[in-house]
XYZ file of C-alpha atoms in Angstrom:
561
model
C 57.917 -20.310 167.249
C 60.279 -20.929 164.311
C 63.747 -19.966 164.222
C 65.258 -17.203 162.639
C 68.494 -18.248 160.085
C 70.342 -14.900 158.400
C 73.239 -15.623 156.501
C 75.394 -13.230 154.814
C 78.199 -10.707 155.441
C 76.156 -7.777 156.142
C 73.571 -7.500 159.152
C 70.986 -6.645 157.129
C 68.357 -7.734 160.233
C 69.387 -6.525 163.817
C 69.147 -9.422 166.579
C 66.572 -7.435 168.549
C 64.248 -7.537 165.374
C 64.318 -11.505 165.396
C 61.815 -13.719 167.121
C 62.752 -16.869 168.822
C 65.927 -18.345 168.347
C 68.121 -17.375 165.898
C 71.462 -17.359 164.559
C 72.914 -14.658 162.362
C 76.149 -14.576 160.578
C 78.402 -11.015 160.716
C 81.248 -12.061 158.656
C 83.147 -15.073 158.249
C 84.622 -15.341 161.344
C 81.757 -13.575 163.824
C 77.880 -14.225 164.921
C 74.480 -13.200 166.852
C 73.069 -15.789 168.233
C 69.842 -15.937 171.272
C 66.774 -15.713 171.421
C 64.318 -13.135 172.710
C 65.590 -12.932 176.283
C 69.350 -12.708 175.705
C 71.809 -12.712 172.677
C 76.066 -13.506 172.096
C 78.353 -12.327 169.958
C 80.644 -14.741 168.984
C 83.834 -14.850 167.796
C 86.840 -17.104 166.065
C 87.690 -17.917 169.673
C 85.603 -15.676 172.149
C 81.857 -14.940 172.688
C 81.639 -11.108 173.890
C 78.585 -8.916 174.104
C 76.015 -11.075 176.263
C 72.987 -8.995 176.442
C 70.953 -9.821 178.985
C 68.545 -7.889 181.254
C 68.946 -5.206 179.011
C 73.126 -4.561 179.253
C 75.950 -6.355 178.455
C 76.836 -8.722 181.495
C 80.656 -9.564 180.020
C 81.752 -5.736 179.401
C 85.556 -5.748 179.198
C 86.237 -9.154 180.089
C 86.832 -12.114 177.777
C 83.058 -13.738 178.002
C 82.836 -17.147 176.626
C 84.919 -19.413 175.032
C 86.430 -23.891 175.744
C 89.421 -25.292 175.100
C 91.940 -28.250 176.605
C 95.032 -28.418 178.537
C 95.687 -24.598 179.755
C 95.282 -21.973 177.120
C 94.435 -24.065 173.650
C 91.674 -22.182 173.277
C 88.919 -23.588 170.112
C 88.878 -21.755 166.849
C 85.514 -21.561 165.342
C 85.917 -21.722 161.553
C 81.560 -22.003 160.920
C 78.423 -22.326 162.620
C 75.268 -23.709 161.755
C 71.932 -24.554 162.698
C 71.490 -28.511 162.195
C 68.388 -29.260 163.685
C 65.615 -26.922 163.561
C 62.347 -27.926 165.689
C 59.283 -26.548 166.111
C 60.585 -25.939 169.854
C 64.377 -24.863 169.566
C 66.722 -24.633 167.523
C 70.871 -26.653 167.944
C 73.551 -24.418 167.366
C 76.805 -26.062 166.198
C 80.265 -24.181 165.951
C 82.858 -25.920 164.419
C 86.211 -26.474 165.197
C 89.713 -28.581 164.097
C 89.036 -30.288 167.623
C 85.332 -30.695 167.356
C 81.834 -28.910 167.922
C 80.595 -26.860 170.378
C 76.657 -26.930 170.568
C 74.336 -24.449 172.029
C 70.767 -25.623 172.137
C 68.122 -22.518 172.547
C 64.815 -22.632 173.463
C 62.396 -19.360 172.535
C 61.404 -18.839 176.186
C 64.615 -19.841 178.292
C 67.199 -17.480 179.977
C 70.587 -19.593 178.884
C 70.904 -22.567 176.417
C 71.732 -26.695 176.637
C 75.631 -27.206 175.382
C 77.309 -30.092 174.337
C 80.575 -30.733 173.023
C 81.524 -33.443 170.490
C 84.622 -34.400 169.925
C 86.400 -34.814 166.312
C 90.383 -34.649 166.429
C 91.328 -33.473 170.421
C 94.944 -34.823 171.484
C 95.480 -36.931 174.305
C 94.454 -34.303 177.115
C 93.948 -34.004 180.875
C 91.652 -30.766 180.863
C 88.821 -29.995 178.901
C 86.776 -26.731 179.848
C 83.738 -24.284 179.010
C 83.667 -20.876 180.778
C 82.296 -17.722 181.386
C 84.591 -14.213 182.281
C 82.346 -12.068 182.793
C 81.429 -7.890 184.532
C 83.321 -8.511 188.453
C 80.886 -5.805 189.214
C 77.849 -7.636 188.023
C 79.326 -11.177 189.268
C 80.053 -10.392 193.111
C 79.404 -13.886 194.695
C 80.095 -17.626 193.654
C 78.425 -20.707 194.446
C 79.442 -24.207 194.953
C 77.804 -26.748 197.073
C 80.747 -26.792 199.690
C 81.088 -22.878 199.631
C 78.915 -19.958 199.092
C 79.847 -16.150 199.239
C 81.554 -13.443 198.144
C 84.510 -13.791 195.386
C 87.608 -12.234 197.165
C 87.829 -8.312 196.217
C 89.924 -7.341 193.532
C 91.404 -4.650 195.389
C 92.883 -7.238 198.155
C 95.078 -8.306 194.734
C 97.005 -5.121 194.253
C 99.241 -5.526 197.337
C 99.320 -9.196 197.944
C 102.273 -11.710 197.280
C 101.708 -14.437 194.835
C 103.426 -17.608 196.401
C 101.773 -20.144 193.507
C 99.659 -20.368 191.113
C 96.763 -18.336 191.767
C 97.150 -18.315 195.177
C 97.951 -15.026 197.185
C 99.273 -14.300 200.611
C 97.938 -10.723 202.298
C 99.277 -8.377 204.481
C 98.023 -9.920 207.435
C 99.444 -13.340 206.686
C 95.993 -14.857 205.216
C 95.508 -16.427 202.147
C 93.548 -15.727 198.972
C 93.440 -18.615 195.911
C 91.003 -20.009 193.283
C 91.691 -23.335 194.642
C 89.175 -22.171 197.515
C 86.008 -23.043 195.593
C 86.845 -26.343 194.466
C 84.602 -29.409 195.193
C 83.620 -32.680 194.538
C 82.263 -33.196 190.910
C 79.571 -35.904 191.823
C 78.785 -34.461 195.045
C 77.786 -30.938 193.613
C 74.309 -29.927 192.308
C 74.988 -26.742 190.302
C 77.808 -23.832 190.469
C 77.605 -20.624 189.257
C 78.690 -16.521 189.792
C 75.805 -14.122 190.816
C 75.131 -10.422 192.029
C 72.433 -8.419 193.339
C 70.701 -8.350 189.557
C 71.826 -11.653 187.848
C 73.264 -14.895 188.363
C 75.268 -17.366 185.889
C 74.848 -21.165 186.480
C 75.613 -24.260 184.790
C 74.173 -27.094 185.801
C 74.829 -31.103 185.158
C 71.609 -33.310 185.612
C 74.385 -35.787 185.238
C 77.528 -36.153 185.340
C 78.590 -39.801 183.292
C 80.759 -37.607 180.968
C 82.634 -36.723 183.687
C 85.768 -38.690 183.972
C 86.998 -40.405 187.547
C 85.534 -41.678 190.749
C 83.625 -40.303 193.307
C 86.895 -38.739 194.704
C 87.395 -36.843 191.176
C 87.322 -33.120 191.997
C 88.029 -29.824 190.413
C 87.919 -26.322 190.161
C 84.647 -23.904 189.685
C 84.307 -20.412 190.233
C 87.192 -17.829 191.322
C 88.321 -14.177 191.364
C 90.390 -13.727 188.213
C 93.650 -11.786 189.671
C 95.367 -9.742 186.579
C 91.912 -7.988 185.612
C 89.294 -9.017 188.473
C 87.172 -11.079 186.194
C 84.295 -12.917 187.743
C 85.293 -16.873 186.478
C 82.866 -19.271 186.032
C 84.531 -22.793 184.992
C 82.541 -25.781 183.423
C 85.267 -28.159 183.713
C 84.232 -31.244 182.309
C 87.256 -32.870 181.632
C 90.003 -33.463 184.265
C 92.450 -35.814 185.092
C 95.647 -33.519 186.515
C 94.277 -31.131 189.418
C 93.905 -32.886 192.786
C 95.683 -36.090 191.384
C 98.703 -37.522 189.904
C 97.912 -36.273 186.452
C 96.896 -38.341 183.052
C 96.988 -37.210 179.572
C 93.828 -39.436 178.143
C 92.995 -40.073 174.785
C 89.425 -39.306 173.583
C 87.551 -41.023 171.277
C 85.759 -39.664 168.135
C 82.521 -39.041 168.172
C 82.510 -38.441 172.405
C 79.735 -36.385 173.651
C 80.204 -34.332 176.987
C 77.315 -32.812 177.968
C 74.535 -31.816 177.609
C 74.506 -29.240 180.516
C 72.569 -26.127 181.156
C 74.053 -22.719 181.390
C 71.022 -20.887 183.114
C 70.522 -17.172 183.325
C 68.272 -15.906 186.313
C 67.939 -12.755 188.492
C 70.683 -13.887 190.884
C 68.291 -16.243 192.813
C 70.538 -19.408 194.305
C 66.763 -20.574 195.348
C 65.688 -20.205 191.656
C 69.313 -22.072 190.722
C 67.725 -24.917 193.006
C 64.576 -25.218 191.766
C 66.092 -25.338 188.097
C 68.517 -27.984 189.128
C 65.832 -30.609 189.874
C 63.884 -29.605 187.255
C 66.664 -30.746 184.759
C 67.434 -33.947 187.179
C 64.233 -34.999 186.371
C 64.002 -34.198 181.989
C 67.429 -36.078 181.876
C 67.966 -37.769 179.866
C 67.473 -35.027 177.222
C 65.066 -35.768 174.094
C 66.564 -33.083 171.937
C 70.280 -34.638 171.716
C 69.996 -36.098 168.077
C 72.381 -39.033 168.973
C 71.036 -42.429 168.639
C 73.977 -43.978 171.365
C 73.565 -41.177 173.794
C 69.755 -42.480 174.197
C 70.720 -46.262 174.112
C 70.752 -47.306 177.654
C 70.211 -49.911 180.402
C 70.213 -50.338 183.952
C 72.290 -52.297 186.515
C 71.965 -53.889 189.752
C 73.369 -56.365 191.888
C 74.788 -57.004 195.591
C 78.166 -57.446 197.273
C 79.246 -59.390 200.083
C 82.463 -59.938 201.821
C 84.222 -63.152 202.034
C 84.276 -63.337 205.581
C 80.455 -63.171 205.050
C 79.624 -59.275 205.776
C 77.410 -57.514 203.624
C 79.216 -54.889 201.680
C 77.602 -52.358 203.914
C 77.706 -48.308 202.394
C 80.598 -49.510 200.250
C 81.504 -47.179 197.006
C 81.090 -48.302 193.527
C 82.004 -47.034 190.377
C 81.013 -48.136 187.111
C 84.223 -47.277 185.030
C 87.298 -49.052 181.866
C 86.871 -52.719 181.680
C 90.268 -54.855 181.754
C 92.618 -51.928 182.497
C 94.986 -50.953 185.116
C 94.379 -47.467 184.655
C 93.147 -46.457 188.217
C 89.100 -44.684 188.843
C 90.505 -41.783 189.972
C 91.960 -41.120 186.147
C 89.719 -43.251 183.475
C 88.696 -40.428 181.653
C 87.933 -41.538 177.952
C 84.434 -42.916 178.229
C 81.366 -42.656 180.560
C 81.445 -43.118 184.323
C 78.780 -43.813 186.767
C 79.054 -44.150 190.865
C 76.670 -44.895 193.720
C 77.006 -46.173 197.127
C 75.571 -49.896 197.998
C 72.893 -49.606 201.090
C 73.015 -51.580 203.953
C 72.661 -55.363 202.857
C 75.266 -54.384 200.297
C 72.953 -53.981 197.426
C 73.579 -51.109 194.955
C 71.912 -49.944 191.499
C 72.250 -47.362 188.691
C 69.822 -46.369 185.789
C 69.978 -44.971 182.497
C 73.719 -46.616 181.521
C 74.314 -45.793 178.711
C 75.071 -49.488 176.817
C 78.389 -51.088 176.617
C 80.985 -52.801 178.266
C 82.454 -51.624 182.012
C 84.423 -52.650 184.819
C 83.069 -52.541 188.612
C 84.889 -51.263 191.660
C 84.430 -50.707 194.940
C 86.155 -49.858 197.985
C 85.080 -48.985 201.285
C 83.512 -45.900 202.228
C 84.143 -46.392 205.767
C 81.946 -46.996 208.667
C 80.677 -50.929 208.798
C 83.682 -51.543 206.161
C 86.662 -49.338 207.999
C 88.727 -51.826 208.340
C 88.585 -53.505 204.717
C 91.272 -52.072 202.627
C 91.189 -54.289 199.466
C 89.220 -52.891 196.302
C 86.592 -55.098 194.368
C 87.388 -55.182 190.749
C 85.511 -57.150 188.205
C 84.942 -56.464 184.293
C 82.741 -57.034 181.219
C 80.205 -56.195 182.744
C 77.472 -55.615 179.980
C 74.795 -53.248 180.001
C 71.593 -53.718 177.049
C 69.079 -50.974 175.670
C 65.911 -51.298 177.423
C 67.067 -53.932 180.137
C 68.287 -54.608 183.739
C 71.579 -56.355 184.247
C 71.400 -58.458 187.135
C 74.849 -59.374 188.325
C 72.848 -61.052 191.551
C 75.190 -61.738 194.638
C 79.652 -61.129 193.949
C 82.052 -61.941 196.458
C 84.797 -58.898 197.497
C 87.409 -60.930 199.209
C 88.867 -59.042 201.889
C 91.774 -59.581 204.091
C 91.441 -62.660 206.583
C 93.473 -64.029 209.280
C 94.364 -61.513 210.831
C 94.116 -60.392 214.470
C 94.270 -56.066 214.654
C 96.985 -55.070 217.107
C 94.981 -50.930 216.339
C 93.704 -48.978 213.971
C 93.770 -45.318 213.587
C 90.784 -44.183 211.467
C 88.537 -45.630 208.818
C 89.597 -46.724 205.305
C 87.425 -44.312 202.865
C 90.497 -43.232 200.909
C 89.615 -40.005 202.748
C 91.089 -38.021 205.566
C 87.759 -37.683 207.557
C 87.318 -38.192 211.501
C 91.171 -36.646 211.960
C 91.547 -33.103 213.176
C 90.864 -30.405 210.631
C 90.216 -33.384 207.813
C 87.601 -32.552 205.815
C 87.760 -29.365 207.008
C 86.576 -26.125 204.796
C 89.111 -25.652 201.899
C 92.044 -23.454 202.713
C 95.267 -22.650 201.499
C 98.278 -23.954 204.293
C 96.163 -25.480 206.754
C 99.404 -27.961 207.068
C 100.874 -25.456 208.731
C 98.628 -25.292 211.996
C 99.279 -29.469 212.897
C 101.549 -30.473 215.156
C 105.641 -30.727 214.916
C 105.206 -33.626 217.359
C 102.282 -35.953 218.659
C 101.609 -38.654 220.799
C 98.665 -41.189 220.467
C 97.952 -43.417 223.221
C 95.851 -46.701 221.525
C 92.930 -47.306 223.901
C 93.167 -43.902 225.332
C 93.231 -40.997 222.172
C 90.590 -40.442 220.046
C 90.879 -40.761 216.160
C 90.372 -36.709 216.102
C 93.380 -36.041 218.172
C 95.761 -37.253 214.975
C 96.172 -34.586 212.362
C 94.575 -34.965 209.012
C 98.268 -34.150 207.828
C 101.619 -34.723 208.562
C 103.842 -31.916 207.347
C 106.247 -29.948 210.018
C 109.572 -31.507 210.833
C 109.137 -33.893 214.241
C 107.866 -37.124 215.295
C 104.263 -38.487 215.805
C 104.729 -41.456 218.156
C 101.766 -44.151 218.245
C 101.916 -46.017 221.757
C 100.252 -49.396 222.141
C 100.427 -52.509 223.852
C 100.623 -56.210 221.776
C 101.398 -60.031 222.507
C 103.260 -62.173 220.322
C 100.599 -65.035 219.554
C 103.254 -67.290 218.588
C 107.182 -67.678 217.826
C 106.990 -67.251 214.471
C 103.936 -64.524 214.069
C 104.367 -61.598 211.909
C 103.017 -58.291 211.889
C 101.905 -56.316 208.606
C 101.393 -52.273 209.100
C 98.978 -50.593 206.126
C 99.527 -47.001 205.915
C 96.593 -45.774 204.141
C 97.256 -42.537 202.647
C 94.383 -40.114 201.348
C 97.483 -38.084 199.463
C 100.757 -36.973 199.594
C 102.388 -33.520 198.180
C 106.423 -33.743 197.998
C 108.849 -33.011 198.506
C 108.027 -34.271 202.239
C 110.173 -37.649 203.623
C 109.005 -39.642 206.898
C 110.725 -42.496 208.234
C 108.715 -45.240 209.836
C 110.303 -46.466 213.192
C 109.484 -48.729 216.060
C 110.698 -49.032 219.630
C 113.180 -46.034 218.331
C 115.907 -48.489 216.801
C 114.322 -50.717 214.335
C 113.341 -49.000 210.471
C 110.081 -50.255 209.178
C 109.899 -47.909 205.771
C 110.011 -44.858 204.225
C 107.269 -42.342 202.422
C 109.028 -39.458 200.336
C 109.783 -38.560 196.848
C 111.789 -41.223 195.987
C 108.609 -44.135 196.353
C 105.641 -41.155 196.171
C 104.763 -39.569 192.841
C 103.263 -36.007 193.710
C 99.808 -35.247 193.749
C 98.808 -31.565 194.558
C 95.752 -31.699 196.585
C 97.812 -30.812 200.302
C 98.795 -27.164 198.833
C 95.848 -26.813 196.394
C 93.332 -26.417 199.587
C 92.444 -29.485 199.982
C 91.687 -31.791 203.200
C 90.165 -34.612 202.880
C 91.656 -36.476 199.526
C 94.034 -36.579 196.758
C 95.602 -39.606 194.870
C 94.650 -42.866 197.040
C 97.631 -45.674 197.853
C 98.367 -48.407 200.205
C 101.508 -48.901 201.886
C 102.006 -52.568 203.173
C 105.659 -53.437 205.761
C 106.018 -56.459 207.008
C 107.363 -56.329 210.557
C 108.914 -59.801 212.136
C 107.091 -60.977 214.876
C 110.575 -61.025 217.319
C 110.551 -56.788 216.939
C 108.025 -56.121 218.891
C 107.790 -56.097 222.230
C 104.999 -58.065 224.809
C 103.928 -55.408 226.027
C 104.220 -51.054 225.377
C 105.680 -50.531 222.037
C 106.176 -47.309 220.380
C 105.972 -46.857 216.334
C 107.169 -43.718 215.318
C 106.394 -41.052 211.994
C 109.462 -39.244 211.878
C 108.664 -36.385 209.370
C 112.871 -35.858 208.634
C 112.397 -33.607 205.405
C 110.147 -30.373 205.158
C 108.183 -29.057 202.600
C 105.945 -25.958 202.983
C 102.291 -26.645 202.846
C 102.630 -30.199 201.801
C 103.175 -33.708 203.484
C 101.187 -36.845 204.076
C 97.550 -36.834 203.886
C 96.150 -39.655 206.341
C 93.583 -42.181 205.774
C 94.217 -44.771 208.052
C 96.545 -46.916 209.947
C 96.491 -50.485 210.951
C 98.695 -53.024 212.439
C 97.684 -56.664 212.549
C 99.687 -60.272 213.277
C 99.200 -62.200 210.180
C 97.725 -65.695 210.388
């Protein structure tokens, strides 16, 4: 079915009498465009009117529009259709910053997008979304978190203590923040009711920028008008993190995606996701790079001979010191390595990259040095074999105790990884005791927040006159403006952790428990401070901060050589 291409300043032929997909131009700065099932208005900015199951599923809220970095919303100045196939037809609106394409098909419920970029600043956020009818939209739907959006109603007498984020008359919490999840880890997310449902899906996510600890926001009760909020963020480098403005090259794709209409079936949702898993890459993207690609593979071992067991990689910048967690100006794959330590990835696009890895716990819990190597080059149509690499890892070393994995994550403490929710901090302890050899990794706290001390008991013997000891404080994140002073045996300072050493990342009072920004703090301890025998090292937590701290990843002590 061909598509249908009106031009001119008056409608002279109604959207509901064109077939297929069509575009149709109002005036200079508005158009119609669908296809048989649904059809947009769109605006200089905004895209209003989405007709759809026979009524308009946006009503007084914004509907549709992208933009970067907060409110910079894209200004449409003309759309076109550039290419036309027997099948569909590509959509592209045009903007200072670049093009925003809609790709329509005559018999689906939604359309393909894809951005490319022409002129966008240096920027940290770059988003698509949906606000559409709170009375259509009732529910939202991550991976992590299913259910209803909170009530508008709850709204009207609640106390805003940040941004977006609500307390209630009985002391509980409301906040967007609630719905956020891993980007790689997710398989759709969308906003649905009893008649429709509103998904955008990513059969991949290599436009995505950051590791496989990069998370971000999704779906969430608008509070000033009760707007159901559907987010595509594609683009983000600040929330969860210690934020990075990134510059973006010309010519970079992200996308394509599928926004998906249905009936409000999640099952459906499912169904659709693999579907597009499988079709990806897409054939209709007219961009020769985009289907240029190659595929990797390769094995890591340790250097005191382990195989990298489970260990994360990420496919990422070559010969920069920007960390995973930020790249965000090219393409980005991850996977995990298997047992023997071997790992692959398919459909690369070509180029140059870097490889990393780090432990993911388990077999490698007690590794805490990342593999880097770069130029690593990936050819159309072949397999790069990088055959067997070395990781070295820390050697010579005898472990005095360790208090949970290394995974960069808070997992296996109490409440980490736990649902997200807004001042979980609040419910550790002031004070703790760990006994090593008699308390469990799950009796320390995911997070250190309230003023007190968290003593670690244990028992050691000086190997030799001159032996030294080396803590590693692992820390999954940390939210000032909290301080903790590191002692042992009560008298002796081994180092500090506040805001004078810590840059702030806000994933502690943004819901989140199980990661934010990543680092390793190393204190060398002389062998004649510790005792043979029971020695106590102490987390003094000496300044308070509500709802943020020190998110835990692990802690070891070892005598060196």
């Amino acid at each position: 079915m061909r598509a249908h291409l009106l031009v001119g300043f008056a409608a002279a032929v109604s959207p509901a009498s064109a077939r297929g997909p069509f575009l149709q131009q109002i005036n200079s700065t508005s158009w119609i465009f669908g296809n048989d099932i649904w059809n947009l208005t769109q605006g200089q900015t905004y895209a209003t009117n989405l007709q759809y199951q026979g009524s308009d599923a946006v009503k007084g809220a914004p509907g549709h529009y992208a933009g970067y970095d907060g409110e910079s919303n894209l200004q449409y100045t003309s759309a076109q259709i550039v290419s036309d196939a027997p099948d569909y037809i590509d959509i592209s609106f045009s903007s200072t910053y670049g093009e925003l394409h809609w790709v329509i098909y005559p018999d689906l419920a939604g359309a393909y997008q894809y951005f490319v970029n022409k002129a966008l600043p240096d920027i940290s956020i770059f988003r698509t979304l949906w606000r559409l009818d709170p009375a259509r939209f009732t529910k939202g739907y991550t991976t992590t978190k299913d259910g209803p959006l909170p009530d508008f109603s709850l709204y009207a007498n609640a106390t805003k203590v940040q941004d977006e984020t609500f307390q209630l008359a009985d002391g509980s919490y409301i906040t967007k923040y609630d719905f956020s999840n891993y980007v790689r880890e997710r398989d759709f997310v969308g906003v649905y009711g009893d008649k429709t449902g509103s998904w955008y899906i990513h059969p991949s996510y290599e436009y995505q920028p950051g590791s496989q600890l990069s998370q971000t926001l999704t779906v969430h009760r608008e509070s000033s008008k009760g707007d159901a909020v559907q987010l595509n963020v594609v683009q983000d480098t600040s929330h969860f993190r210690i934020g990075n403005a990134v510059p973006q090259p010309v010519g970079k794709i992200w996308g394509p995606w599928l926004w998906y209409l249905n009936d409000g079936s999640v099952a459906d949702a499912h169904k659709r996701a693999e579907k597009e898993r499988k079709n990806w890459p897409y054939p209709f993207l007219q961009d020769e790079a985009y289907h240029s690609r190659g595929n990797i593979k390769g094995k890591l071992v340790l250097s005191d001979g382990r195989p990298a067991a489970g260990a994360a990689i990420f496919l990422g910048d070559t010969d920069t010191s920007t960390r995973p967690l930020v790249q965000g100006a090219n393409y980005y794959y991850t996977t995990y390595a298997d047992a023997s330590g071997k790992f692959s990835l398919d459909h690369l696009r070509t180029g140059k990259y870097g490889l990393y890895a780090w432990s993911n716990g388990g077999a490698l819990g007690d590794v805490y040095t990342n593999f880097t190597t770069s130029s690593v080059s990936i050819t159309k149509g072949k397999t790069t074999n990088l055959r067997t690499l070395t990781w070295e890892v820390q050697q010579n070393r005898t472990s005095v105790f360790q208090i949970g994995d290394f995974d960069k994550k808070a997992l296996g403490f109490r409440n980490g990884g736990a649902p997200r929710q807004h001042g979980l901090t609040e419910k550790g302890p002031a004070n703790l005791t760990f006994v090593v050899g008699t308390s469990k990794t799950s009796d320390w706290y995911y997070a250190s927040s309230k003023l007190g001390t968290w003593d670690v008991v244990f028992n050691t013997t000086r190997p030799n006159p001159s032996a030294t000891a080396l803590l590693s404080l692992s820390l999954a994140g940390y939210s000032q403006s909290t301080g903790l002073t590191i002692y042992l045996n009560g008298n002796t300072t081994i180092g500090t952790i506040n805001k004078d050493t810590q840059t702030n990342d806000p994933a502690l009072y943004r819901s989140g428990t199980t990661s934010g920004e990543w680092r390793l703090l190393q204190f060398e301890l002389p062998g004649s401070n510790l005792h043979n025998g029971r020695n106590v090292l102490s987390f003094t937590v000496d300044r308070y901060t509500q709802w943020r701290g020190i998110l835990w990843d692990s802690i070891i002590l070892e005598w060196v050589g």
